[in-house]
Every structure is written in C-alpha cells, then in structure tokens.
mmCIF file of C-alpha atoms (C1' of nucleotides) in Angstrom:
data_model
loop_
_atom_site.group_PDB
_atom_site.id
_atom_site.type_symbol
_atom_site.label_atom_id
_atom_site.label_comp_id
_atom_site.label_asym_id
_atom_site.label_seq_id
_atom_site.Cartn_x
_atom_site.Cartn_y
_atom_site.Cartn_z
ATOM 1 C CA UNK K 1 113.436 71.954 154.409
ATOM 2 C CA UNK K 2 109.689 71.731 154.042
ATOM 3 C CA UNK K 3 108.605 73.381 150.782
ATOM 4 C CA UNK K 4 105.314 75.163 151.276
ATOM 5 C CA UNK K 5 103.372 78.006 149.710
ATOM 6 C CA UNK K 6 104.827 80.542 152.079
ATOM 7 C CA UNK K 7 108.415 79.591 151.260
ATOM 8 C CA UNK K 8 107.673 79.770 147.555
ATOM 9 C CA UNK K 9 106.218 83.278 147.817
ATOM 10 C CA UNK K 10 109.161 84.426 149.944
ATOM 11 C CA UNK K 11 111.642 83.106 147.372
ATOM 12 C CA UNK K 12 109.608 84.781 144.623
ATOM 13 C CA UNK K 13 109.933 88.126 146.365
ATOM 14 C CA UNK K 14 113.689 87.678 146.564
ATOM 15 C CA UNK K 15 113.907 86.980 142.825
ATOM 16 C CA UNK K 16 111.726 90.006 142.154
ATOM 17 C CA UNK K 17 114.058 92.128 144.241
ATOM 18 C CA UNK K 18 117.206 90.828 142.593
ATOM 19 C CA UNK K 19 116.150 90.262 138.988
ATOM 20 C CA UNK K 20 112.818 91.991 138.419
ATOM 21 C CA UNK K 21 109.654 90.597 136.937
ATOM 22 C CA UNK K 22 111.385 89.713 133.659
ATOM 23 C CA UNK K 23 113.790 87.515 135.614
ATOM 24 C CA UNK K 24 111.103 85.665 137.521
ATOM 25 C CA UNK K 25 110.445 82.261 135.985
ATOM 26 C CA UNK K 26 109.027 79.154 137.552
ATOM 27 C CA UNK K 27 112.203 77.307 136.632
ATOM 28 C CA UNK K 28 114.479 79.855 138.249
ATOM 29 C CA UNK K 29 112.251 79.920 141.296
ATOM 30 C CA UNK K 30 112.461 76.142 141.547
ATOM 31 C CA UNK K 31 116.237 76.265 141.159
ATOM 32 C CA UNK K 32 116.465 78.847 143.941
ATOM 33 C CA UNK K 33 114.538 76.453 146.179
ATOM 34 C CA UNK K 34 116.702 73.459 145.135
ATOM 35 C CA UNK K 35 113.727 71.641 143.779
ATOM 36 C CA UNK K 36 112.488 70.324 140.416
ATOM 37 C CA UNK K 37 110.219 72.743 138.508
ATOM 38 C CA UNK K 38 107.268 70.391 138.751
ATOM 39 C CA UNK K 39 107.405 70.443 142.540
ATOM 40 C CA UNK K 40 106.054 73.998 142.594
ATOM 41 C CA UNK K 41 102.802 72.849 141.034
ATOM 42 C CA UNK K 42 101.939 70.771 144.031
ATOM 43 C CA UNK K 43 101.666 73.989 146.056
ATOM 44 C CA UNK K 44 100.448 76.578 143.568
ATOM 45 C CA UNK K 45 98.196 76.172 140.571
ATOM 46 C CA UNK K 46 100.034 78.328 138.049
ATOM 47 C CA UNK K 47 102.420 81.221 137.560
ATOM 48 C CA UNK K 48 99.427 83.539 137.432
ATOM 49 C CA UNK K 49 98.390 82.427 140.905
ATOM 50 C CA UNK K 50 101.962 82.881 142.083
ATOM 51 C CA UNK K 51 101.844 86.485 140.881
ATOM 52 C CA UNK K 52 98.555 87.054 142.693
ATOM 53 C CA UNK K 53 100.130 85.657 145.861
ATOM 54 C CA UNK K 54 103.173 87.897 145.362
ATOM 55 C CA UNK K 55 100.903 90.907 144.946
ATOM 56 C CA UNK K 56 99.145 90.047 148.186
ATOM 57 C CA UNK K 57 102.513 89.789 149.912
ATOM 58 C CA UNK K 58 103.690 93.125 148.499
ATOM 59 C CA UNK K 59 100.544 94.805 149.811
ATOM 60 C CA UNK K 60 100.833 93.169 153.208
ATOM 61 C CA UNK K 61 103.246 95.569 154.816
ATOM 62 C CA UNK K 62 102.270 97.057 158.137
ATOM 63 C CA UNK K 63 100.825 100.540 157.780
ATOM 64 C CA UNK K 64 102.981 103.325 159.266
ATOM 65 C CA UNK K 65 100.473 103.970 162.053
ATOM 66 C CA UNK K 66 99.122 101.187 164.209
ATOM 67 C CA UNK K 67 95.891 101.022 162.208
ATOM 68 C CA UNK K 68 95.023 100.938 158.578
ATOM 69 C CA UNK K 69 94.420 104.421 157.268
ATOM 70 C CA UNK K 70 90.844 105.637 156.868
ATOM 71 C CA UNK K 71 92.050 108.781 155.113
ATOM 72 C CA UNK K 72 92.238 108.476 151.335
ATOM 73 C CA UNK K 73 95.375 110.550 150.983
ATOM 74 C CA UNK K 74 97.130 108.330 153.495
ATOM 75 C CA UNK K 75 95.846 105.170 151.859
ATOM 76 C CA UNK K 76 97.072 106.321 148.447
ATOM 77 C CA UNK K 77 100.519 107.196 149.751
ATOM 78 C CA UNK K 78 100.728 103.974 151.689
ATOM 79 C CA UNK K 79 99.765 102.006 148.579
ATOM 80 C CA UNK K 80 102.395 103.839 146.579
ATOM 81 C CA UNK K 81 105.156 103.095 149.058
ATOM 82 C CA UNK K 82 104.156 99.439 149.227
ATOM 83 C CA UNK K 83 104.391 99.193 145.418
ATOM 84 C CA UNK K 84 107.765 100.939 145.450
ATOM 85 C CA UNK K 85 109.148 98.561 148.066
ATOM 86 C CA UNK K 86 109.741 95.814 145.505
ATOM 87 C CA UNK K 87 111.203 96.045 142.029
ATOM 88 C CA UNK K 88 108.397 95.992 139.425
ATOM 89 C CA UNK K 89 105.902 95.954 142.279
ATOM 90 C CA UNK K 90 103.361 98.005 140.349
ATOM 91 C CA UNK K 91 103.403 95.639 137.356
ATOM 92 C CA UNK K 92 102.938 92.619 139.608
ATOM 93 C CA UNK K 93 100.042 94.214 141.466
ATOM 94 C CA UNK K 94 98.496 95.502 138.231
ATOM 95 C CA UNK K 95 98.497 91.986 136.895
ATOM 96 C CA UNK K 96 96.892 90.616 140.040
ATOM 97 C CA UNK K 97 94.413 93.490 140.064
ATOM 98 C CA UNK K 98 93.372 92.607 136.526
ATOM 99 C CA UNK K 99 92.955 88.957 137.452
ATOM 100 C CA UNK K 100 91.459 89.096 140.924
ATOM 101 C CA UNK K 101 90.738 92.649 142.084
ATOM 102 C CA UNK K 102 88.754 91.526 145.122
ATOM 103 C CA UNK K 103 91.704 89.675 146.593
ATOM 104 C CA UNK K 104 93.677 92.866 147.232
ATOM 105 C CA UNK K 105 92.384 94.514 150.431
ATOM 106 C CA UNK K 106 94.765 97.466 150.100
ATOM 107 C CA UNK K 107 92.863 98.374 146.941
ATOM 108 C CA UNK K 108 89.314 97.437 147.877
ATOM 109 C CA UNK K 109 89.791 99.565 150.967
ATOM 110 C CA UNK K 110 89.916 102.661 148.771
ATOM 111 C CA UNK K 111 86.368 101.924 147.680
ATOM 112 C CA UNK K 112 85.284 101.475 151.278
ATOM 113 C CA UNK K 113 86.755 104.816 152.266
ATOM 114 C CA UNK K 114 84.972 106.609 149.423
ATOM 115 C CA UNK K 115 81.765 104.766 150.328
ATOM 116 C CA UNK K 116 81.685 106.623 153.631
ATOM 117 C CA UNK K 117 80.802 109.835 151.800
ATOM 118 C CA UNK K 118 79.587 108.811 148.338
ATOM 119 C CA UNK K 119 76.820 106.588 146.938
ATOM 120 C CA UNK K 120 77.975 103.058 146.131
ATOM 121 C CA UNK K 121 78.367 103.353 142.374
ATOM 122 C CA UNK K 122 80.267 106.626 142.585
ATOM 123 C CA UNK K 123 82.481 105.287 145.349
ATOM 124 C CA UNK K 124 83.426 102.402 143.078
ATOM 125 C CA UNK K 125 84.170 104.715 140.158
ATOM 126 C CA UNK K 126 86.170 107.088 142.317
ATOM 127 C CA UNK K 127 88.205 104.232 143.772
ATOM 128 C CA UNK K 128 88.898 102.842 140.321
ATOM 129 C CA UNK K 129 90.035 106.224 139.023
ATOM 130 C CA UNK K 130 92.415 106.603 141.949
ATOM 131 C CA UNK K 131 93.614 103.000 141.600
ATOM 132 C CA UNK K 132 94.344 103.383 137.908
ATOM 133 C CA UNK K 133 96.276 106.538 138.625
ATOM 134 C CA UNK K 134 98.372 105.097 141.447
ATOM 135 C CA UNK K 135 99.169 101.858 139.610
ATOM 136 C CA UNK K 136 99.970 103.721 136.396
ATOM 137 C CA UNK K 137 102.105 106.364 138.053
ATOM 138 C CA UNK K 138 104.209 103.886 140.022
ATOM 139 C CA UNK K 139 104.484 101.524 137.054
ATOM 140 C CA UNK K 140 105.794 104.398 134.956
ATOM 141 C CA UNK K 141 108.346 105.306 137.587
ATOM 142 C CA UNK K 142 109.523 101.720 138.013
ATOM 143 C CA UNK K 143 109.626 100.986 134.294
ATOM 144 C CA UNK K 144 111.736 104.092 133.859
ATOM 145 C CA UNK K 145 114.032 102.766 136.563
ATOM 146 C CA UNK K 146 114.301 99.453 134.691
ATOM 147 C CA UNK K 147 115.254 101.283 131.498
ATOM 148 C CA UNK K 148 117.904 103.222 133.390
ATOM 149 C CA UNK K 149 119.203 100.009 134.944
ATOM 150 C CA UNK K 150 119.480 98.425 131.502
ATOM 151 C CA UNK K 151 121.165 101.644 130.332
ATOM 152 C CA UNK K 152 118.662 101.983 127.519
ATOM 153 C CA UNK K 153 118.021 105.470 128.807
ATOM 154 C CA UNK K 154 120.678 107.510 130.598
ATOM 155 C CA UNK K 155 119.037 110.043 132.896
ATOM 156 C CA UNK K 156 117.355 108.949 136.088
ATOM 157 C CA UNK K 157 114.334 111.094 136.888
ATOM 158 C CA UNK K 158 114.384 113.292 139.956
ATOM 159 C CA UNK K 159 112.586 111.559 142.823
ATOM 160 C CA UNK K 160 111.258 114.845 144.206
ATOM 161 C CA UNK K 161 109.596 115.756 140.914
ATOM 162 C CA UNK K 162 108.069 112.304 140.571
ATOM 163 C CA UNK K 163 106.619 112.571 144.053
ATOM 164 C CA UNK K 164 105.252 116.046 143.349
ATOM 165 C CA UNK K 165 103.584 114.708 140.203
ATOM 166 C CA UNK K 166 102.061 111.898 142.210
ATOM 167 C CA UNK K 167 100.664 114.290 144.760
ATOM 168 C CA UNK K 168 99.342 116.582 142.046
ATOM 169 C CA UNK K 169 97.459 113.640 140.564
ATOM 170 C CA UNK K 170 96.042 112.451 143.859
ATOM 171 C CA UNK K 171 94.897 115.947 144.826
ATOM 172 C CA UNK K 172 93.339 116.499 141.409
ATOM 173 C CA UNK K 173 91.396 113.246 141.533
ATOM 174 C CA UNK K 174 90.189 113.842 145.094
ATOM 175 C CA UNK K 175 89.127 117.415 144.361
ATOM 176 C CA UNK K 176 87.504 116.372 141.099
ATOM 177 C CA UNK K 177 85.617 113.471 142.621
ATOM 178 C CA UNK K 178 84.229 115.817 145.246
ATOM 179 C CA UNK K 179 83.064 118.322 142.655
ATOM 180 C CA UNK K 180 81.552 115.825 140.227
ATOM 181 C CA UNK K 181 79.792 113.991 143.043
ATOM 182 C CA UNK K 182 78.393 117.206 144.467
ATOM 183 C CA UNK K 183 77.251 118.239 141.034
ATOM 184 C CA UNK K 184 75.276 115.028 140.673
ATOM 185 C CA UNK K 185 73.736 115.029 144.118
ATOM 186 C CA UNK L 1 105.169 88.801 98.166
ATOM 187 C CA UNK L 2 107.581 91.424 99.464
ATOM 188 C CA UNK L 3 107.905 91.154 103.248
ATOM 189 C CA UNK L 4 108.307 94.594 104.750
ATOM 190 C CA UNK L 5 107.734 96.321 108.050
ATOM 191 C CA UNK L 6 104.262 97.435 107.075
ATOM 192 C CA UNK L 7 103.153 93.907 106.193
ATOM 193 C CA UNK L 8 104.519 92.589 109.455
ATOM 194 C CA UNK L 9 102.621 95.164 111.502
ATOM 195 C CA UNK L 10 99.420 94.480 109.564
ATOM 196 C CA UNK L 11 99.727 90.750 110.202
ATOM 197 C CA UNK L 12 100.445 91.478 113.858
ATOM 198 C CA UNK L 13 97.199 93.416 114.143
ATOM 199 C CA UNK L 14 95.295 90.491 112.670
ATOM 200 C CA UNK L 15 96.793 88.089 115.213
ATOM 201 C CA UNK L 16 95.941 90.553 117.969
ATOM 202 C CA UNK L 17 92.372 90.700 116.744
ATOM 203 C CA UNK L 18 92.019 86.921 116.462
ATOM 204 C CA UNK L 19 94.103 85.606 119.346
ATOM 205 C CA UNK L 20 94.886 88.497 121.668
ATOM 206 C CA UNK L 21 98.224 89.595 123.061
ATOM 207 C CA UNK L 22 98.843 86.204 124.700
ATOM 208 C CA UNK L 23 98.537 84.589 121.270
ATOM 209 C CA UNK L 24 100.959 86.935 119.573
ATOM 210 C CA UNK L 25 104.372 85.325 119.207
ATOM 211 C CA UNK L 26 107.101 86.069 116.708
ATOM 212 C CA UNK L 27 106.938 82.462 115.560
ATOM 213 C CA UNK L 28 103.219 82.526 114.956
ATOM 214 C CA UNK L 29 103.556 85.863 113.214
ATOM 215 C CA UNK L 30 106.239 84.409 110.949
ATOM 216 C CA UNK L 31 104.062 81.374 110.229
ATOM 217 C CA UNK L 32 101.163 83.648 109.313
ATOM 218 C CA UNK L 33 103.450 85.391 106.819
ATOM 219 C CA UNK L 34 104.793 82.070 105.448
ATOM 220 C CA UNK L 35 108.303 82.911 106.438
ATOM 221 C CA UNK L 36 110.994 81.599 108.773
ATOM 222 C CA UNK L 37 111.029 83.220 112.250
ATOM 223 C CA UNK L 38 114.463 84.707 111.660
ATOM 224 C CA UNK L 39 113.233 86.627 108.625
ATOM 225 C CA UNK L 40 111.291 89.025 110.835
ATOM 226 C CA UNK L 41 114.503 90.228 112.440
ATOM 227 C CA UNK L 42 115.727 91.694 109.196
ATOM 228 C CA UNK L 43 112.842 94.181 109.347
ATOM 229 C CA UNK L 44 112.312 94.780 113.062
ATOM 230 C CA UNK L 45 114.785 94.757 115.896
ATOM 231 C CA UNK L 46 112.800 92.859 118.503
ATOM 232 C CA UNK L 47 109.374 91.877 119.729
ATOM 233 C CA UNK L 48 109.381 94.956 121.924
ATOM 234 C CA UNK L 49 109.820 97.162 118.870
ATOM 235 C CA UNK L 50 107.058 95.237 117.123
ATOM 236 C CA UNK L 51 104.730 96.053 120.013
ATOM 237 C CA UNK L 52 105.678 99.723 119.814
ATOM 238 C CA UNK L 53 104.898 99.680 116.103
ATOM 239 C CA UNK L 54 101.577 97.947 116.792
ATOM 240 C CA UNK L 55 100.731 100.600 119.368
ATOM 241 C CA UNK L 56 101.455 103.321 116.833
ATOM 242 C CA UNK L 57 99.192 101.573 114.350
ATOM 243 C CA UNK L 58 96.392 101.196 116.888
ATOM 244 C CA UNK L 59 96.566 104.903 117.641
ATOM 245 C CA UNK L 60 96.641 105.869 113.983
ATOM 246 C CA UNK L 61 92.942 105.814 113.274
ATOM 247 C CA UNK L 62 91.396 108.877 111.682
ATOM 248 C CA UNK L 63 89.697 111.112 114.231
ATOM 249 C CA UNK L 64 85.901 111.327 113.904
ATOM 250 C CA UNK L 65 86.033 114.929 112.743
ATOM 251 C CA UNK L 66 88.311 116.084 109.957
ATOM 252 C CA UNK L 67 90.905 117.386 112.400
ATOM 253 C CA UNK L 68 92.514 116.077 115.488
ATOM 254 C CA UNK L 69 90.593 117.179 118.548
ATOM 255 C CA UNK L 70 91.875 120.123 120.556
ATOM 256 C CA UNK L 71 89.301 119.467 123.266
ATOM 257 C CA UNK L 72 90.533 117.205 126.060
ATOM 258 C CA UNK L 73 87.245 115.415 126.531
ATOM 259 C CA UNK L 74 87.176 114.573 122.838
ATOM 260 C CA UNK L 75 90.805 113.503 122.845
ATOM 261 C CA UNK L 76 90.217 111.204 125.826
ATOM 262 C CA UNK L 77 87.171 109.590 124.243
ATOM 263 C CA UNK L 78 88.927 109.246 120.927
ATOM 264 C CA UNK L 79 91.887 107.577 122.658
ATOM 265 C CA UNK L 80 89.550 105.214 124.445
ATOM 266 C CA UNK L 81 87.788 104.147 121.274
ATOM 267 C CA UNK L 82 91.118 103.615 119.504
ATOM 268 C CA UNK L 83 92.256 101.342 122.335
ATOM 269 C CA UNK L 84 88.972 99.442 122.249
ATOM 270 C CA UNK L 85 89.214 98.878 118.502
ATOM 271 C CA UNK L 86 91.703 96.030 118.925
ATOM 272 C CA UNK L 87 91.681 93.175 121.402
ATOM 273 C CA UNK L 88 94.116 93.895 124.271
ATOM 274 C CA UNK L 89 94.759 97.291 122.686
ATOM 275 C CA UNK L 90 95.243 98.982 126.052
ATOM 276 C CA UNK L 91 97.878 96.484 127.176
ATOM 277 C CA UNK L 92 99.801 96.875 123.929
ATOM 278 C CA UNK L 93 99.720 100.672 124.137
ATOM 279 C CA UNK L 94 100.573 100.625 127.841
ATOM 280 C CA UNK L 95 103.649 98.577 127.072
ATOM 281 C CA UNK L 96 104.700 100.941 124.297
ATOM 282 C CA UNK L 97 103.944 103.930 126.520
ATOM 283 C CA UNK L 98 106.248 102.521 129.172
ATOM 284 C CA UNK L 99 109.005 101.935 126.633
ATOM 285 C CA UNK L 100 108.755 104.975 124.364
ATOM 286 C CA UNK L 101 106.135 107.474 125.524
ATOM 287 C CA UNK L 102 107.250 110.169 123.082
ATOM 288 C CA UNK L 103 106.519 107.988 120.074
ATOM 289 C CA UNK L 104 102.764 108.037 120.672
ATOM 290 C CA UNK L 105 101.314 111.338 119.380
ATOM 291 C CA UNK L 106 97.790 110.460 120.493
ATOM 292 C CA UNK L 107 99.118 110.590 124.043
ATOM 293 C CA UNK L 108 101.631 113.433 123.841
ATOM 294 C CA UNK L 109 98.818 115.514 122.363
ATOM 295 C CA UNK L 110 97.037 115.415 125.724
ATOM 296 C CA UNK L 111 99.977 117.252 127.231
ATOM 297 C CA UNK L 112 99.899 119.831 124.446
ATOM 298 C CA UNK L 113 96.219 120.484 124.995
ATOM 299 C CA UNK L 114 96.723 121.029 128.715
ATOM 300 C CA UNK L 115 99.717 123.237 127.960
ATOM 301 C CA UNK L 116 97.395 125.767 126.330
ATOM 302 C CA UNK L 117 96.000 126.673 129.728
ATOM 303 C CA UNK L 118 98.497 125.381 132.297
ATOM 304 C CA UNK L 119 102.191 125.890 133.059
ATOM 305 C CA UNK L 120 104.434 123.261 131.503
ATOM 306 C CA UNK L 121 105.087 121.083 134.538
ATOM 307 C CA UNK L 122 101.428 120.991 135.557
ATOM 308 C CA UNK L 123 100.356 120.258 131.985
ATOM 309 C CA UNK L 124 102.663 117.252 131.999
ATOM 310 C CA UNK L 125 101.325 116.019 135.340
ATOM 311 C CA UNK L 126 97.732 116.537 134.283
ATOM 312 C CA UNK L 127 98.301 114.681 131.028
ATOM 313 C CA UNK L 128 99.952 111.802 132.856
ATOM 314 C CA UNK L 129 97.100 111.534 135.328
ATOM 315 C CA UNK L 130 94.592 111.416 132.500
ATOM 316 C CA UNK L 131 96.721 108.955 130.533
ATOM 317 C CA UNK L 132 97.091 106.593 133.464
ATOM 318 C CA UNK L 133 93.365 106.697 134.002
ATOM 319 C CA UNK L 134 92.416 106.049 130.371
ATOM 320 C CA UNK L 135 94.956 103.250 129.911
ATOM 321 C CA UNK L 136 94.004 101.652 133.219
ATOM 322 C CA UNK L 137 90.278 101.897 132.661
ATOM 323 C CA UNK L 138 90.369 100.400 129.171
ATOM 324 C CA UNK L 139 92.868 97.731 130.216
ATOM 325 C CA UNK L 140 90.545 96.715 133.027
ATOM 326 C CA UNK L 141 87.591 96.514 130.658
ATOM 327 C CA UNK L 142 89.515 94.474 128.092
ATOM 328 C CA UNK L 143 91.087 92.162 130.641
ATOM 329 C CA UNK L 144 87.623 91.514 132.017
ATOM 330 C CA UNK L 145 86.528 90.684 128.486
ATOM 331 C CA UNK L 146 89.414 88.233 128.168
ATOM 332 C CA UNK L 147 88.412 86.529 131.404
ATOM 333 C CA UNK L 148 84.843 86.240 130.142
ATOM 334 C CA UNK L 149 86.081 84.854 126.832
ATOM 335 C CA UNK L 150 88.129 82.225 128.652
ATOM 336 C CA UNK L 151 85.033 81.568 130.804
ATOM 337 C CA UNK L 152 87.063 82.102 133.949
ATOM 338 C CA UNK L 153 84.417 84.596 134.935
ATOM 339 C CA UNK L 154 80.792 84.302 133.826
ATOM 340 C CA UNK L 155 79.162 87.722 133.815
ATOM 341 C CA UNK L 156 80.015 90.260 131.165
ATOM 342 C CA UNK L 157 79.918 93.801 132.536
ATOM 343 C CA UNK L 158 77.312 96.196 131.232
ATOM 344 C CA UNK L 159 78.847 98.421 128.552
ATOM 345 C CA UNK L 160 76.718 101.414 129.575
ATOM 346 C CA UNK L 161 77.937 101.274 133.158
ATOM 347 C CA UNK L 162 81.549 100.942 132.054
ATOM 348 C CA UNK L 163 81.185 103.999 129.843
ATOM 349 C CA UNK L 164 79.544 105.965 132.635
ATOM 350 C CA UNK L 165 82.428 105.069 134.930
ATOM 351 C CA UNK L 166 84.889 106.217 132.283
ATOM 352 C CA UNK L 167 83.132 109.551 131.928
ATOM 353 C CA UNK L 168 82.953 109.967 135.692
ATOM 354 C CA UNK L 169 86.714 109.512 135.862
ATOM 355 C CA UNK L 170 87.473 111.885 133.019
ATOM 356 C CA UNK L 171 85.213 114.579 134.430
ATOM 357 C CA UNK L 172 86.686 114.180 137.892
ATOM 358 C CA UNK L 173 90.245 114.484 136.650
ATOM 359 C CA UNK L 174 89.465 117.517 134.481
ATOM 360 C CA UNK L 175 87.571 119.283 137.245
ATOM 361 C CA UNK L 176 90.248 118.408 139.775
ATOM 362 C CA UNK L 177 93.128 119.541 137.583
ATOM 363 C CA UNK L 178 91.374 122.883 137.128
ATOM 364 C CA UNK L 179 90.902 123.329 140.855
ATOM 365 C CA UNK L 180 94.377 122.255 141.927
ATOM 366 C CA UNK L 181 96.001 124.396 139.232
ATOM 367 C CA UNK L 182 93.938 127.438 140.205
ATOM 368 C CA UNK L 183 94.838 126.855 143.797
ATOM 369 C CA UNK L 184 98.523 126.940 142.994
ATOM 370 C CA UNK L 185 98.444 129.945 140.691
ATOM 371 C "C1'" DA S 1 119.448 92.846 100.175
ATOM 372 C "C1'" DC S 2 116.774 89.530 101.964
ATOM 373 C "C1'" DC S 3 115.669 84.975 103.605
ATOM 374 C "C1'" DT S 4 116.352 79.880 105.297
ATOM 375 C "C1'" DG S 5 118.061 76.289 108.405
ATOM 376 C "C1'" DA S 6 119.472 75.261 112.358
ATOM 377 C "C1'" DA S 7 120.753 76.041 116.511
ATOM 378 C "C1'" DC S 8 121.042 78.284 121.519
ATOM 379 C "C1'" DA S 9 119.154 79.108 125.663
ATOM 380 C "C1'" DC S 10 115.401 79.310 127.539
ATOM 381 C "C1'" DC S 11 109.957 78.989 128.902
ATOM 382 C "C1'" DG S 12 105.109 76.974 131.664
ATOM 383 C "C1'" DT S 13 102.940 72.829 132.603
ATOM 384 C "C1'" DT S 14 101.847 67.814 133.096
ATOM 385 C "C1'" DC S 15 102.275 63.384 134.963
ATOM 386 C "C1'" DA S 16 103.915 58.692 135.600
ATOM 387 C "C1'" DA S 17 106.816 56.959 138.799
ATOM 388 C "C1'" DG S 18 109.165 56.998 142.989
ATOM 389 C "C1'" DT S 19 109.526 57.719 148.329
ATOM 390 C "C1'" DA O 1 101.524 63.609 150.818
ATOM 391 C "C1'" DC O 2 105.090 65.364 148.381
ATOM 392 C "C1'" DC O 3 108.706 65.339 144.989
ATOM 393 C "C1'" DT O 4 111.711 63.752 140.763
ATOM 394 C "C1'" DG O 5 112.542 62.754 135.893
ATOM 395 C "C1'" DA O 6 111.355 63.365 131.781
ATOM 396 C "C1'" DA O 7 108.809 64.871 128.510
ATOM 397 C "C1'" DC O 8 105.464 68.146 125.612
ATOM 398 C "C1'" DA O 9 104.729 72.080 123.268
ATOM 399 C "C1'" DC O 10 106.221 75.998 122.961
ATOM 400 C "C1'" DC O 11 109.236 80.741 123.295
ATOM 401 C "C1'" DG O 12 112.770 85.106 121.429
ATOM 402 C "C1'" DT O 13 116.903 85.682 119.124
ATOM 403 C "C1'" DT O 14 121.194 84.858 116.415
ATOM 404 C "C1'" DC O 15 123.786 83.844 112.497
ATOM 405 C "C1'" DA O 16 126.239 81.168 109.010
ATOM 406 C "C1'" DA O 17 124.949 79.984 104.701
ATOM 407 C "C1'" DG O 18 122.364 80.432 100.692
ATOM 408 C "C1'" DT O 19 120.067 83.235 96.675
#
DNA sequence: ACCTGAACACCGTTCAAGT
DNA sequence: ACCTGAACACCGTTCAAGT
C-alpha cells in the first residue's frame, strides 16, 4: 500500500469529513493510514502544508458546467458550494489563503474575472472584498453548524435564510464595486 | 498578588503583543503570572473563553471622539484600528465572533447603525457583509505581517495601499447595500 | 475561596536506525 | 527511497489535596 502525497490528502479529507478540523491531527492521520507519525514527514513538510494541500483539494471540484465560470456570480456560488462540501472547509481554505493565496486558482480567478472590466489595482481590491465575504460567510455558517453539532447552541439556522444573506452580500459587493469603480474612472 | 480574571486577561494581551496568537498558551500564561497552570481554571472556564475575553478587551478601546460613532464609515475604521492595535487581533476577534457574536458590542453596533435606515433582516445581512470584510481584510494584513516577521516572505506590503484597499472595500459595500436595498424596497 | 502537584490524554516534529 | 522507534518539547484540562 504505497503511501504517497495523494493518499495522505485523501485520508485527510476523510478525517475532515468525519471529525472536523479540530479532529485532524498528524497522529490521527498517520493512524488512519496504519503508519508511524514520522512517516508523513517524508511526503509533506508540515501540517501547514497539509492544510494547503487539503484546501487545494477542496477547491478542485469540477465546475457544474463543462468550463470554469467567467461570470463572477457563478464563480462566487461555485466557491461557496465547494467550501460547503467539506466540514470546516471555509476554515481550512481561509488558513491556506492566509498562507499561500496564489496557490488557490478558484480564488485568484475572481481577480482575473474582475480584471476584464476594471484596472488592475481595483480588480485586486474587488476580488479581495468578495473573497473575504465568501470565506467569512461560509465560515460563520459552518462554525454555527459545529456549535449545533456539539449542542452548545440548540437552534440550527434556516438554510434558505443563510443563502439569501449570502446572495444579498454578493449582490451588494458587485453593485458597489461597479459604482465605486465608475466613480473613480 | 491577587490573581483575578482581569489580571489574566491583561497578561494575555501582553503575550499576544509579544508572541502573537501562536505563542499564547495557557501554560505560558500561567508561567507569566507565576502560578500553576491549573490555577487559571478557577477564574476562566477554558482557553476558548479566554480568547472571547481577550476579544472583548481588544474591542474596548475608547472611540476617538467622546461618543461611539453612529456613522458606519467611522465605526468600520474604528473597528479596524482596534483590531490592528494588537498582534493577531483580527484572528482573536474572528474566533470570538464565531463563538459568541452577541458578546462583541463593537460588531453588533454595525447592525444597529444599519437598522436605522434598513429593515431588520437586511440590516443584519449588511452588517455581516461589512463584518466579514473588515475581519478578513485585517486578518490578511496581520497574517502577512506574521509571515514577514518569520521571514517566510520578504516584502512588507505598503501600508498606504493596504489602507486604500480597505477603504475601497468599505465604500463598495456601503454603496452596494444602498443600491440592493433600494432595489428591493 | 483559591491554589499546587501531579497526572491524563494528547500534540507537531525530528532523526538515528532499520529495510 | 521510504518507514519505524523513540524521543523532544510541548499542549489543554482535571482534580485530589493542601492552605
């Protein structure tokens, strides 16, 4: 059973799914792979790099259409659903985004899409605003879910309302970026 | 030297300032207070609750004017500067915000300000969008600073540009919230 | 009421030594 | 080349026992 980087990441995703980010340790991961903890370090440099690799994996789901979306609304929704596909996905990706933002194409793509109709600097700022919103919104939703799971908080929030709030935020940022950019041009 | 909650929080802020969030452990905190680790647990329930208390402390700086700002732009800038006043401040507050959002008046106030001119649900969504942006933007800036400090990354980012990006985001969100809300009314 | 001592059940990471 | 064994230097938290 050859232990390689790909196997490690796959096992990490399973732990994330079953136990969340708090339950993901290098030692548990090694145990899951029937291997000594030190063995992991032959294939990956550190836990931080493992999390970056996990983030890349989370964001590597095929887009709903055949191609990657060139529409910002689509890209934002696609990013959201990718984050929601794994427990604590937003926290994992936020961590990776803080460490190595350029290694996450699903996020750098937002900047590229804005760059088609905005000057470079503004495209970057617009993409960052949208990124912060999406990561924060999904992280809040998933953290809430964790609190419910741990029965620290009783009431689960209505999925419809959460989605409506997400769309409100995306629409506001897109409309606002358009206005501010126009105002500066 | 009476050890109470207030002393513990104060010492925690010092550790944050000197060693960052990664350097803040209950054991180090206890050592700094010349006390056994277990002693802390008489005064605070857990490390999570310590972080919530630290977040409250970070956000309890006197506003520049005599009163708390009722203008959203002011409130956003004031929040940003409070977060920047302590190393890793945004990460600490983000954690507390995830755990107990209602315990952070500096953030719930944003919702109240929006509520003066928007229906309740939209005020909440608008406040959350702005909150996610501010927390994300400052976290990104501070994490970058940590990477520079650890010389993982060489170039410090220009403070002026970062501020301009922050203002771009705030203006975009405010303008966009106004437009989307008007559109729905 | 408040704190210590000591333990419990963990961590991430390194590295000689084995195969 | 790849992995084990064993250690190093830590964690958060609990709780009997002391004062």
